[in-house]
Amino acid sequence: MTAKTMTCDHPVKRRKKLIEVAIPLEAINCESVRESYIYKGNPSSVHKWWAQRPFAASRAVLFAQLVDDPSNRVEDFATEQLQDAERNRLFEIIQRLVVWENIHDDNLYTEASKEIRGSFARFCQDNPGLGLDAASLPTFLDPFSGGGTIPVEAQRLGFKVQARDLNPIPVLISKALIDLPHRLASISPVGEYNQFSDSLTQKGDLSALQKDILYYRDRVMEELKETRDALYPELIIEESMLPTGNESWAHYQFVPGQVVRPFAFLWARTVPSPNPGYSHKQIPLLSTFTLSSKKDKEAWIDIVIANGDLNYDIVLGRPVDTQGCKTGLKLKRGGNFRCPLSGDIVTDKYVKDQGMKGLIGLQLLAIVVQNGRNRCYLKPSRQCQEIAFSVGRAWDIETAIPNDKRSMFTPLYGLNTFGSLYTDRQLKGLKSIADKIIKIKDTIKRDAKKKLKLRCDADEISSEYAGLITTYLAFALSKCADYNCSLVTWYTREDRPSHLFTMQTIPMVWDFVELNIFSEIGGSFAKSVEIVASSLSGLPVNVEPGEAFQQSAQALATESSSNQFIISTDPPYYDNIGYSDLSEFFYVWIRYILRDSYPDLLATITTPKHEELVANPYRQIGKMEAEKFFLDGMAKALSGAAEISHPWAPITIYYAFKQSEVKKGEGAAITGWQIFLDALVKSGLKILGTWPLHTERKSRSIGQNVNALASSIVLVCERRSNDALSLSRSEFRRELRSALPEAIKRLESANIAPVDVRQAVIGPGMSIYSQCRSVLNADDSLMSTREALQEIQSVLDECLTKEDGLLDSDTKFALTFFESFGYDERPYGDAEGLALALNVSVEGVSKSGILNASAGKVQLLRRSQLPASWDPSGDARLCIWEATQYLIKRLDEGEAAASALINQLDAVRGHGDLASSCRSLAYRLYNHCEKTKQAEEARAYNGLVIAWPELEKLAAVAASPVQPSLL
């Protein structure tokens, strides 16, 4: 047991929890990834938020955070064997808890609750002086509630919950998930079409609430038919609209005069040609000619030049130049294109200049219509062109897009306001729906009041219920805006729109889709409401309503320490995601519809930004200021959390970060991970454990074709003792040498994957560092977090193998990655967690020439992929792994070539005995490859080792001065 002090200085005994010893990582990771493919019925789909934790992982972490480890229940499990058996039983409960299909298994959650309550009962028995009631669990708190995942799971596990956030959008999300539905669902359904008795809805059942959401959606849609017909009128098919080659395509057998309603218009942005001879002509900025890449349903745009004019034909069938069709007129990144008239390069600078002058225009390329189950592409007729440009802009959104050039790219091209991200038709369609949602609130209130007429609080409850339904409808419109702006590309593989937030940026898009918002496909208002309503199916039932309110996490520092909470949270990730800037896109619509329902929460015109705990250089005027702001603010928030955390259980904190190296001082590199650990230690918390969770699917919103987050680190923490002692660096290292071997053994026995061991072992290592008042270097200076991480990795290297301690960080990365995955291509997150543990970046390792990292994938380079001409003396980031691979590559050419490289390596300064290090690494790699039956690789390393004596002889001869001849 560990000792901790509570208010009034009562000594408190806390039993070690399961999460401090071991958790079934593989099961948690597998189910977390699988859950990310489940959209319908998933509460995360109620509204967009970034980097949400999977419900499975949140549920498992909470359970393990609250349940005693058997090693601290010796009265029940006296031997190690009994403790292992009990731990495996608890693992089996977690393995069932993380399965999505079990979320409504009452028996399972009764079993889980029994374990949690049993743990709390033991805490109360161990601490009778605290006067706690074992029947009353502490309240759960998430001070960075975000998408509401963790509070939902705490509620599911039987806790009364609080969700707090600075940003109004997360507060509303939490209200819609943990509060309002559980307080108000018992009065639904209230729609006039229902002639049901009050007994229809059982307490906690949300299905009737879902029916009301869909019912009032239909009422809104019914009132918008005239608007739909005006914005998306039916078209009369003309012969000229049919694509080339349509005769042989059955689903393109349209009859001239046939009436169809478009469900999408496909557009390209245009600029005047930069060639003076064609400057009066608008040229398209087409990033692709492809309309559909579906097999046997291919369609593409063919630009035909006639009399100096551009005409756009639609051709069916596979194009001859597939790659050229795919890339269109795009030349490279940014706004770089080819002018189809002159062949001149249209530079990004030119496009930006035109945008700033308001000279970027639009060209209608194609009309998409539905024919049975098929989507067909038609050429725009004059009638279509007139319809497309017929809508004026009577209303606009004037909120400025934040000037963060790292993630907000449209202002560079003249799109400076959120209103400028919509076409006139999109803006009018969205506003028409928003106005109807506002209007229907009175109808919902009236219907609810009829049902509640005998209740004295009928007016108050009916008003709240109307606010709840309109909140879900507003969420649907917000979701709809994600699919209905001029930054949404057409997904050619599936003939459907993509959506704006595929990454955590507002990108510039050159060709886009304008969806019929009143249609019945994904991204339309009707379908968006269905998704929002279905998301409630994944919520727990028969639970106590939670609380959600707006508060900066730094305000925890002023909260009374008499409030004691169980805390698990997912704070901002240093400088990775600008939540307040991105959420502004949604806030303009949410506030427009709901400000009367939530006047205090939505009082500000824009989302709060200055207190947001993100290192934002454009907001804090420079990187150093941004780092200090994050460090100080996060330390203050975590210090407040430490003061109000309940002594029964540790705090768990999720951290996910795309590791980047930040230059500081004389070229020293620091990382966001290190800065976060600095804040945590500064807050007065100590680290008890770290667990890597690989939770995001390959097509996650912030990882499509980019090197983004693919794993989270769960830190297990508790408040540091007030009487903590200081250690010298040598004592710290001695403590590490004592603790880490047992920790590694425990991790291996828990079946922790080798690639995760380096990250997981930071927990026990940082536990020693963070529980001290300070660790002093030999010159009495304070050891930094960076130095502590280096010491932990150094001792870990000693524990794994004595030879490995001599390796540089890039080689350690390559070695661990190779031992885990070989030369297989892997998701970026597999490398990211490892790089984070070694305090390097994947980008940095890639620069060393041993790794390819692109499009969200990472792969060690095989020797055959290494350039033939390599000079180690000119390599700015030389590492042992790279040198070893080149030695083998040169050995394949002959011993003379390999020995010459040895001499080159010996001449390199600052790397010790580099050649000998290569030989040692070859030994290590040979042993690994032999054990894993990688015969070809084993032979390569074995060959280098066997040839080494001869190579050294040849190298020595070549390096010796030429002796003068006696003849």
GROMACS .gro file of N, CA and C in nm, residues 297-415:
model
  357
  297LYS      N    1  -1.731   0.153  -6.412
  297LYS     CA    2  -1.820   0.270  -6.406
  297LYS      C    3  -1.737   0.399  -6.411
  298GLU      N    4  -1.618   0.388  -6.473
  298GLU     CA    5  -1.528   0.502  -6.477
  298GLU      C    6  -1.587   0.618  -6.557
  299ALA      N    7  -1.563   0.738  -6.508
  299ALA     CA    8  -1.605   0.859  -6.578
  299ALA      C    9  -1.502   0.966  -6.550
  300TRP      N   10  -1.474   1.049  -6.652
  300TRP     CA   11  -1.372   1.151  -6.635
  300TRP      C   12  -1.399   1.271  -6.725
  301ILE      N   13  -1.332   1.381  -6.692
  301ILE     CA   14  -1.350   1.506  -6.765
  301ILE      C   15  -1.240   1.519  -6.871
  302ASP      N   16  -1.282   1.552  -6.989
  302ASP     CA   17  -1.189   1.579  -7.098
  302ASP      C   18  -1.201   1.726  -7.137
  303ILE      N   19  -1.090   1.800  -7.123
  303ILE     CA   20  -1.091   1.941  -7.160
  303ILE      C   21  -1.065   1.953  -7.310
  304VAL      N   22  -1.159   2.011  -7.380
  304VAL     CA   23  -1.149   2.028  -7.525
  304VAL      C   24  -1.133   2.177  -7.555
  305ILE      N   25  -1.028   2.211  -7.630
  305ILE     CA   26  -1.002   2.351  -7.665
  305ILE      C   27  -1.050   2.374  -7.807
  306ALA      N   28  -1.141   2.466  -7.823
  306ALA     CA   29  -1.196   2.499  -7.955
  306ALA      C   30  -1.203   2.651  -7.969
  307ASN      N   31  -1.134   2.702  -8.070
  307ASN     CA   32  -1.133   2.847  -8.097
  307ASN      C   33  -1.088   2.928  -7.975
  308GLY      N   34  -0.991   2.874  -7.902
  308GLY     CA   35  -0.938   2.944  -7.786
  308GLY      C   36  -1.025   2.935  -7.662
  309ASP      N   37  -1.133   2.859  -7.669
  309ASP     CA   38  -1.222   2.842  -7.554
  309ASP      C   39  -1.206   2.703  -7.495
  310LEU      N   40  -1.232   2.693  -7.367
  310LEU     CA   41  -1.227   2.564  -7.297
  310LEU      C   42  -1.366   2.506  -7.288
  311ASN      N   43  -1.381   2.381  -7.331
  311ASN     CA   44  -1.507   2.309  -7.318
  311ASN      C   45  -1.480   2.183  -7.237
  312TYR      N   46  -1.579   2.144  -7.160
  312TYR     CA   47  -1.561   2.032  -7.068
  312TYR      C   48  -1.653   1.919  -7.108
  313ASP      N   49  -1.592   1.812  -7.159
  313ASP     CA   50  -1.668   1.695  -7.199
  313ASP      C   51  -1.658   1.591  -7.088
  314ILE      N   52  -1.759   1.506  -7.076
  314ILE     CA   53  -1.755   1.393  -6.981
  314ILE      C   54  -1.746   1.265  -7.062
  315VAL      N   55  -1.645   1.186  -7.031
  315VAL     CA   56  -1.619   1.062  -7.106
  315VAL      C   57  -1.634   0.944  -7.012
  316LEU      N   58  -1.703   0.841  -7.061
  316LEU     CA   59  -1.720   0.719  -6.982
  316LEU      C   60  -1.616   0.616  -7.026
  317GLY      N   61  -1.573   0.535  -6.932
  317GLY     CA   62  -1.474   0.432  -6.962
  317GLY      C   63  -1.338   0.467  -6.903
  318ARG      N   64  -1.251   0.369  -6.903
  318ARG     CA   65  -1.118   0.387  -6.844
  318ARG      C   66  -1.033   0.478  -6.931
  319PRO      N   67  -0.972   0.581  -6.874
  319PRO     CA   68  -0.889   0.672  -6.954
  319PRO      C   69  -0.759   0.603  -6.997
  320VAL      N   70  -0.705   0.647  -7.109
  320VAL     CA   71  -0.579   0.591  -7.158
  320VAL      C   72  -0.465   0.626  -7.062
  321ASP      N   73  -0.460   0.752  -7.022
  321ASP     CA   74  -0.357   0.798  -6.928
  321ASP      C   75  -0.419   0.805  -6.788
  322THR      N   76  -0.414   0.692  -6.719
  322THR     CA   77  -0.478   0.684  -6.586
  322THR      C   78  -0.416   0.781  -6.487
  323GLN      N   79  -0.281   0.786  -6.484
  323GLN     CA   80  -0.214   0.872  -6.387
  323GLN      C   81  -0.239   1.019  -6.419
  324GLY      N   82  -0.232   1.054  -6.549
  324GLY     CA   83  -0.258   1.193  -6.588
  324GLY      C   84  -0.398   1.236  -6.555
  325CYS      N   85  -0.493   1.142  -6.570
  325CYS     CA   86  -0.632   1.171  -6.536
  325CYS      C   87  -0.646   1.193  -6.386
  326LYS      N   88  -0.572   1.116  -6.310
  326LYS     CA   89  -0.580   1.125  -6.164
  326LYS      C   90  -0.527   1.258  -6.113
  327THR      N   91  -0.421   1.310  -6.173
  327THR     CA   92  -0.358   1.432  -6.123
  327THR      C   93  -0.412   1.559  -6.188
  328GLY      N   94  -0.486   1.546  -6.297
  328GLY     CA   95  -0.547   1.662  -6.360
  328GLY      C   96  -0.444   1.764  -6.405
  329LEU      N   97  -0.468   1.890  -6.371
  329LEU     CA   98  -0.377   1.998  -6.407
  329LEU      C   99  -0.281   2.033  -6.293
  330LYS      N  100  -0.289   1.958  -6.185
  330LYS     CA  101  -0.207   1.986  -6.066
  330LYS      C  102  -0.062   1.948  -6.094
  331LEU      N  103   0.030   2.033  -6.049
  331LEU     CA  104   0.172   2.007  -6.071
  331LEU      C  105   0.242   1.960  -5.945
  332LYS      N  106   0.217   2.026  -5.835
  332LYS     CA  107   0.277   1.987  -5.708
  332LYS      C  108   0.194   2.044  -5.596
  333ARG      N  109   0.249   2.041  -5.474
  333ARG     CA  110   0.176   2.087  -5.357
  333ARG      C  111   0.136   2.233  -5.370
  334GLY      N  112   0.025   2.271  -5.302
  334GLY     CA  113  -0.019   2.409  -5.305
  334GLY      C  114  -0.096   2.441  -5.431
  335GLY      N  115  -0.101   2.569  -5.465
  335GLY     CA  116  -0.179   2.613  -5.580
  335GLY      C  117  -0.098   2.617  -5.708
  336ASN      N  118  -0.028   2.511  -5.742
  336ASN     CA  119   0.053   2.504  -5.863
  336ASN      C  120  -0.016   2.417  -5.967
  337PHE      N  121  -0.045   2.478  -6.082
  337PHE     CA  122  -0.119   2.409  -6.187
  337PHE      C  123  -0.057   2.439  -6.323
  338ARG      N  124  -0.110   2.372  -6.423
  338ARG     CA  125  -0.071   2.397  -6.562
  338ARG      C  126  -0.187   2.463  -6.634
  339CYS      N  127  -0.156   2.569  -6.707
  339CYS     CA  128  -0.259   2.635  -6.786
  339CYS      C  129  -0.290   2.549  -6.908
  340PRO      N  130  -0.414   2.503  -6.925
  340PRO     CA  131  -0.446   2.416  -7.039
  340PRO      C  132  -0.442   2.489  -7.173
  341LEU      N  133  -0.447   2.621  -7.170
  341LEU     CA  134  -0.446   2.697  -7.296
  341LEU      C  135  -0.304   2.722  -7.346
  342SER      N  136  -0.218   2.768  -7.256
  342SER     CA  137  -0.083   2.806  -7.297
  342SER      C  138   0.024   2.706  -7.258
  343GLY      N  139  -0.008   2.618  -7.163
  343GLY     CA  140   0.092   2.526  -7.112
  343GLY      C  141   0.180   2.589  -7.005
  344ASP      N  142   0.161   2.717  -6.974
  344ASP     CA  143   0.241   2.784  -6.874
  344ASP      C  144   0.210   2.729  -6.733
  345ILE      N  145   0.308   2.746  -6.644
  345ILE     CA  146   0.289   2.707  -6.504
  345ILE      C  147   0.211   2.817  -6.432
  346VAL      N  148   0.107   2.776  -6.363
  346VAL     CA  149   0.031   2.866  -6.277
  346VAL      C  150   0.085   2.846  -6.137
  347THR      N  151   0.160   2.943  -6.088
  347THR     CA  152   0.228   2.925  -5.960
  347THR      C  153   0.134   2.949  -5.842
  348ASP      N  154   0.175   2.895  -5.728
  348ASP     CA  155   0.098   2.914  -5.605
  348ASP      C  156   0.092   3.062  -5.569
  349LYS      N  157   0.202   3.134  -5.590
  349LYS     CA  158   0.205   3.277  -5.560
  349LYS      C  159   0.103   3.352  -5.647
  350TYR      N  160   0.095   3.314  -5.773
  350TYR     CA  161   0.000   3.380  -5.863
  350TYR      C  162  -0.144   3.354  -5.818
  351VAL      N  163  -0.172   3.230  -5.780
  351VAL     CA  164  -0.307   3.198  -5.736
  351VAL      C  165  -0.342   3.274  -5.608
  352LYS      N  166  -0.245   3.285  -5.516
  352LYS     CA  167  -0.269   3.361  -5.393
  352LYS      C  168  -0.297   3.508  -5.424
  353ASP      N  169  -0.219   3.564  -5.517
  353ASP     CA  170  -0.240   3.704  -5.555
  353ASP      C  171  -0.380   3.725  -5.613
  354GLN      N  172  -0.423   3.632  -5.699
  354GLN     CA  173  -0.556   3.642  -5.758
  354GLN      C  174  -0.663   3.629  -5.651
  355GLY      N  175  -0.640   3.540  -5.555
  355GLY     CA  176  -0.736   3.522  -5.447
  355GLY      C  177  -0.750   3.646  -5.363
  356MET      N  178  -0.638   3.710  -5.331
  356MET     CA  179  -0.642   3.832  -5.250
  356MET      C  180  -0.713   3.946  -5.324
  357LYS      N  181  -0.710   3.941  -5.456
  357LYS     CA  182  -0.779   4.042  -5.536
  357LYS      C  183  -0.925   4.006  -5.561
  358GLY      N  184  -0.968   3.890  -5.511
  358GLY     CA  185  -1.106   3.847  -5.531
  358GLY      C  186  -1.133   3.797  -5.672
  359LEU      N  187  -1.029   3.747  -5.740
  359LEU     CA  188  -1.044   3.707  -5.880
  359LEU      C  189  -1.050   3.556  -5.900
  360ILE      N  190  -1.061   3.479  -5.790
  360ILE     CA  191  -1.083   3.336  -5.805
  360ILE      C  192  -1.231   3.313  -5.832
  361GLY      N  193  -1.260   3.246  -5.943
  361GLY     CA  194  -1.398   3.221  -5.982
  361GLY      C  195  -1.436   3.075  -5.971
  362LEU      N  196  -1.548   3.037  -6.033
  362LEU     CA  197  -1.598   2.900  -6.029
  362LEU      C  198  -1.637   2.854  -6.169
  363GLN      N  199  -1.613   2.727  -6.195
  363GLN     CA  200  -1.656   2.664  -6.320
  363GLN      C  201  -1.735   2.539  -6.288
  364LEU      N  202  -1.858   2.531  -6.335
  364LEU     CA  203  -1.940   2.412  -6.316
  364LEU      C  204  -1.891   2.305  -6.413
  365LEU      N  205  -1.857   2.187  -6.360
  365LEU     CA  206  -1.800   2.080  -6.440
  365LEU      C  207  -1.899   1.970  -6.474
  366ALA      N  208  -1.982   1.932  -6.376
  366ALA     CA  209  -2.070   1.817  -6.398
  366ALA      C  210  -2.188   1.823  -6.302
  367ILE      N  211  -2.297   1.760  -6.344
  367ILE     CA  212  -2.415   1.742  -6.260
  367ILE      C  213  -2.422   1.594  -6.225
  368VAL      N  214  -2.443   1.564  -6.098
  368VAL     CA  215  -2.456   1.424  -6.055
  368VAL      C  216  -2.602   1.397  -6.026
  369VAL      N  217  -2.656   1.291  -6.089
  369VAL     CA  218  -2.795   1.252  -6.067
  369VAL      C  219  -2.799   1.105  -6.032
  370GLN      N  220  -2.910   1.066  -5.972
  370GLN     CA  221  -2.930   0.927  -5.934
  370GLN      C  222  -3.018   0.859  -6.037
  371ASN      N  223  -2.975   0.741  -6.083
  371ASN     CA  224  -3.055   0.661  -6.176
  371ASN      C  225  -3.061   0.520  -6.120
  372GLY      N  226  -3.167   0.490  -6.048
  372GLY     CA  227  -3.173   0.363  -5.976
  372GLY      C  228  -3.073   0.366  -5.863
  373ARG      N  229  -2.984   0.269  -5.860
  373ARG     CA  230  -2.881   0.265  -5.756
  373ARG      C  231  -2.749   0.326  -5.804
  374ASN      N  232  -2.749   0.375  -5.926
  374ASN     CA  233  -2.626   0.427  -5.985
  374ASN      C  234  -2.623   0.579  -5.983
  375ARG      N  235  -2.502   0.633  -5.973
  375ARG     CA  236  -2.482   0.776  -5.983
  375ARG      C  237  -2.422   0.808  -6.119
  376CYS      N  238  -2.484   0.902  -6.188
  376CYS     CA  239  -2.447   0.932  -6.325
  376CYS      C  240  -2.401   1.077  -6.335
  377TYR      N  241  -2.311   1.101  -6.429
  377TYR     CA  242  -2.252   1.233  -6.448
  377TYR      C  243  -2.300   1.291  -6.582
  378LEU      N  244  -2.356   1.410  -6.574
  378LEU     CA  245  -2.409   1.477  -6.692
  378LEU      C  246  -2.337   1.610  -6.713
  379LYS      N  247  -2.325   1.647  -6.841
  379LYS     CA  248  -2.265   1.777  -6.873
  379LYS      C  249  -2.366   1.888  -6.845
  380PRO      N  250  -2.320   1.998  -6.787
  380PRO     CA  251  -2.413   2.108  -6.757
  380PRO      C  252  -2.465   2.174  -6.885
  381SER      N  253  -2.595   2.186  -6.895
  381SER     CA  254  -2.655   2.260  -7.006
  381SER      C  255  -2.662   2.408  -6.969
  382ARG      N  256  -2.707   2.491  -7.064
  382ARG     CA  257  -2.725   2.633  -7.032
  382ARG      C  258  -2.823   2.649  -6.916
  383GLN      N  259  -2.929   2.564  -6.918
  383GLN     CA  260  -3.028   2.567  -6.810
  383GLN      C  261  -2.959   2.539  -6.675
  384CYS      N  262  -2.869   2.440  -6.674
  384CYS     CA  263  -2.798   2.405  -6.551
  384CYS      C  264  -2.710   2.520  -6.503
  385GLN      N  265  -2.642   2.582  -6.598
  385GLN     CA  266  -2.554   2.694  -6.563
  385GLN      C  267  -2.634   2.808  -6.500
  386GLU      N  268  -2.750   2.836  -6.558
  386GLU     CA  269  -2.833   2.943  -6.504
  386GLU      C  270  -2.881   2.911  -6.364
  387ILE      N  271  -2.921   2.785  -6.343
  387ILE     CA  272  -2.967   2.743  -6.210
  387ILE      C  273  -2.852   2.752  -6.109
  388ALA      N  274  -2.734   2.705  -6.153
  388ALA     CA  275  -2.620   2.699  -6.063
  388ALA      C  276  -2.579   2.836  -6.012
  389PHE      N  277  -2.593   2.938  -6.096
  389PHE     CA  278  -2.549   3.072  -6.058
  389PHE      C  279  -2.665   3.165  -6.022
  390SER      N  280  -2.783   3.107  -6.003
  390SER     CA  281  -2.902   3.191  -5.984
  390SER      C  282  -2.924   3.238  -5.841
  391VAL      N  283  -2.856   3.175  -5.746
  391VAL     CA  284  -2.881   3.206  -5.605
  391VAL      C  285  -2.793   3.323  -5.561
  392GLY      N  286  -2.852   3.423  -5.503
  392GLY     CA  287  -2.776   3.536  -5.450
  392GLY      C  288  -2.741   3.515  -5.304
  393ARG      N  289  -2.665   3.608  -5.247
  393ARG     CA  290  -2.624   3.597  -5.106
  393ARG      C  291  -2.687   3.711  -5.029
  394ALA      N  292  -2.799   3.679  -4.962
  394ALA     CA  293  -2.869   3.780  -4.884
  394ALA      C  294  -2.823   3.782  -4.738
  395TRP      N  295  -2.747   3.681  -4.698
  395TRP     CA  296  -2.703   3.667  -4.558
  395TRP      C  297  -2.564   3.607  -4.560
  396ASP      N  298  -2.481   3.641  -4.462
  396ASP     CA  299  -2.344   3.590  -4.463
  396ASP      C  300  -2.296   3.566  -4.321
  397ILE      N  301  -2.189   3.488  -4.310
  397ILE     CA  302  -2.121   3.467  -4.183
  397ILE      C  303  -1.992   3.548  -4.189
  398GLU      N  304  -1.980   3.648  -4.107
  398GLU     CA  305  -1.867   3.740  -4.116
  398GLU      C  306  -1.756   3.708  -4.017
  399THR      N  307  -1.771   3.601  -3.939
  399THR     CA  308  -1.666   3.563  -3.844
  399THR      C  309  -1.538   3.532  -3.919
  400ALA      N  310  -1.428   3.594  -3.877
  400ALA     CA  311  -1.300   3.576  -3.946
  400ALA      C  312  -1.239   3.440  -3.913
  401ILE      N  313  -1.175   3.381  -4.011
  401ILE     CA  314  -1.101   3.257  -3.990
  401ILE      C  315  -0.971   3.291  -3.919
  402PRO      N  316  -0.936   3.224  -3.809
  402PRO     CA  317  -0.813   3.257  -3.736
  402PRO      C  318  -0.690   3.252  -3.826
  403ASN      N  319  -0.595   3.337  -3.796
  403ASN     CA  320  -0.477   3.352  -3.881
  403ASN      C  321  -0.364   3.259  -3.838
  404ASP      N  322  -0.395   3.131  -3.830
  404ASP     CA  323  -0.294   3.031  -3.795
  404ASP      C  324  -0.251   2.962  -3.925
  405LYS      N  325  -0.136   3.001  -3.976
  405LYS     CA  326  -0.092   2.952  -4.106
  405LYS      C  327  -0.048   2.806  -4.101
  406ARG      N  328  -0.042   2.746  -3.983
  406ARG     CA  329  -0.008   2.604  -3.973
  406ARG      C  330  -0.125   2.516  -4.011
  407SER      N  331  -0.247   2.566  -3.990
  407SER     CA  332  -0.363   2.479  -4.012
  407SER      C  333  -0.479   2.547  -4.083
  408MET      N  334  -0.476   2.679  -4.096
  408MET     CA  335  -0.584   2.753  -4.162
  408MET      C  336  -0.531   2.808  -4.294
  409PHE      N  337  -0.558   2.738  -4.403
  409PHE     CA  338  -0.492   2.769  -4.529
  409PHE      C  339  -0.575   2.856  -4.624
  410THR      N  340  -0.705   2.861  -4.605
  410THR     CA  341  -0.788   2.936  -4.700
  410THR      C  342  -0.762   3.086  -4.698
  411PRO      N  343  -0.730   3.150  -4.583
  411PRO     CA  344  -0.702   3.294  -4.588
  411PRO      C  345  -0.587   3.330  -4.681
  412LEU      N  346  -0.496   3.237  -4.705
  412LEU     CA  347  -0.385   3.265  -4.796
  412LEU      C  348  -0.434   3.290  -4.938
  413TYR      N  349  -0.556   3.243  -4.967
  413TYR     CA  350  -0.611   3.254  -5.102
  413TYR      C  351  -0.734   3.346  -5.105
  414GLY      N  352  -0.749   3.429  -5.003
  414GLY     CA  353  -0.856   3.527  -5.003
  414GLY      C  354  -0.986   3.484  -4.940
  415LEU      N  355  -0.994   3.360  -4.892
  415LEU     CA  356  -1.116   3.314  -4.823
  415LEU      C  357  -1.094   3.337  -4.674
   0.00000   0.00000   0.00000
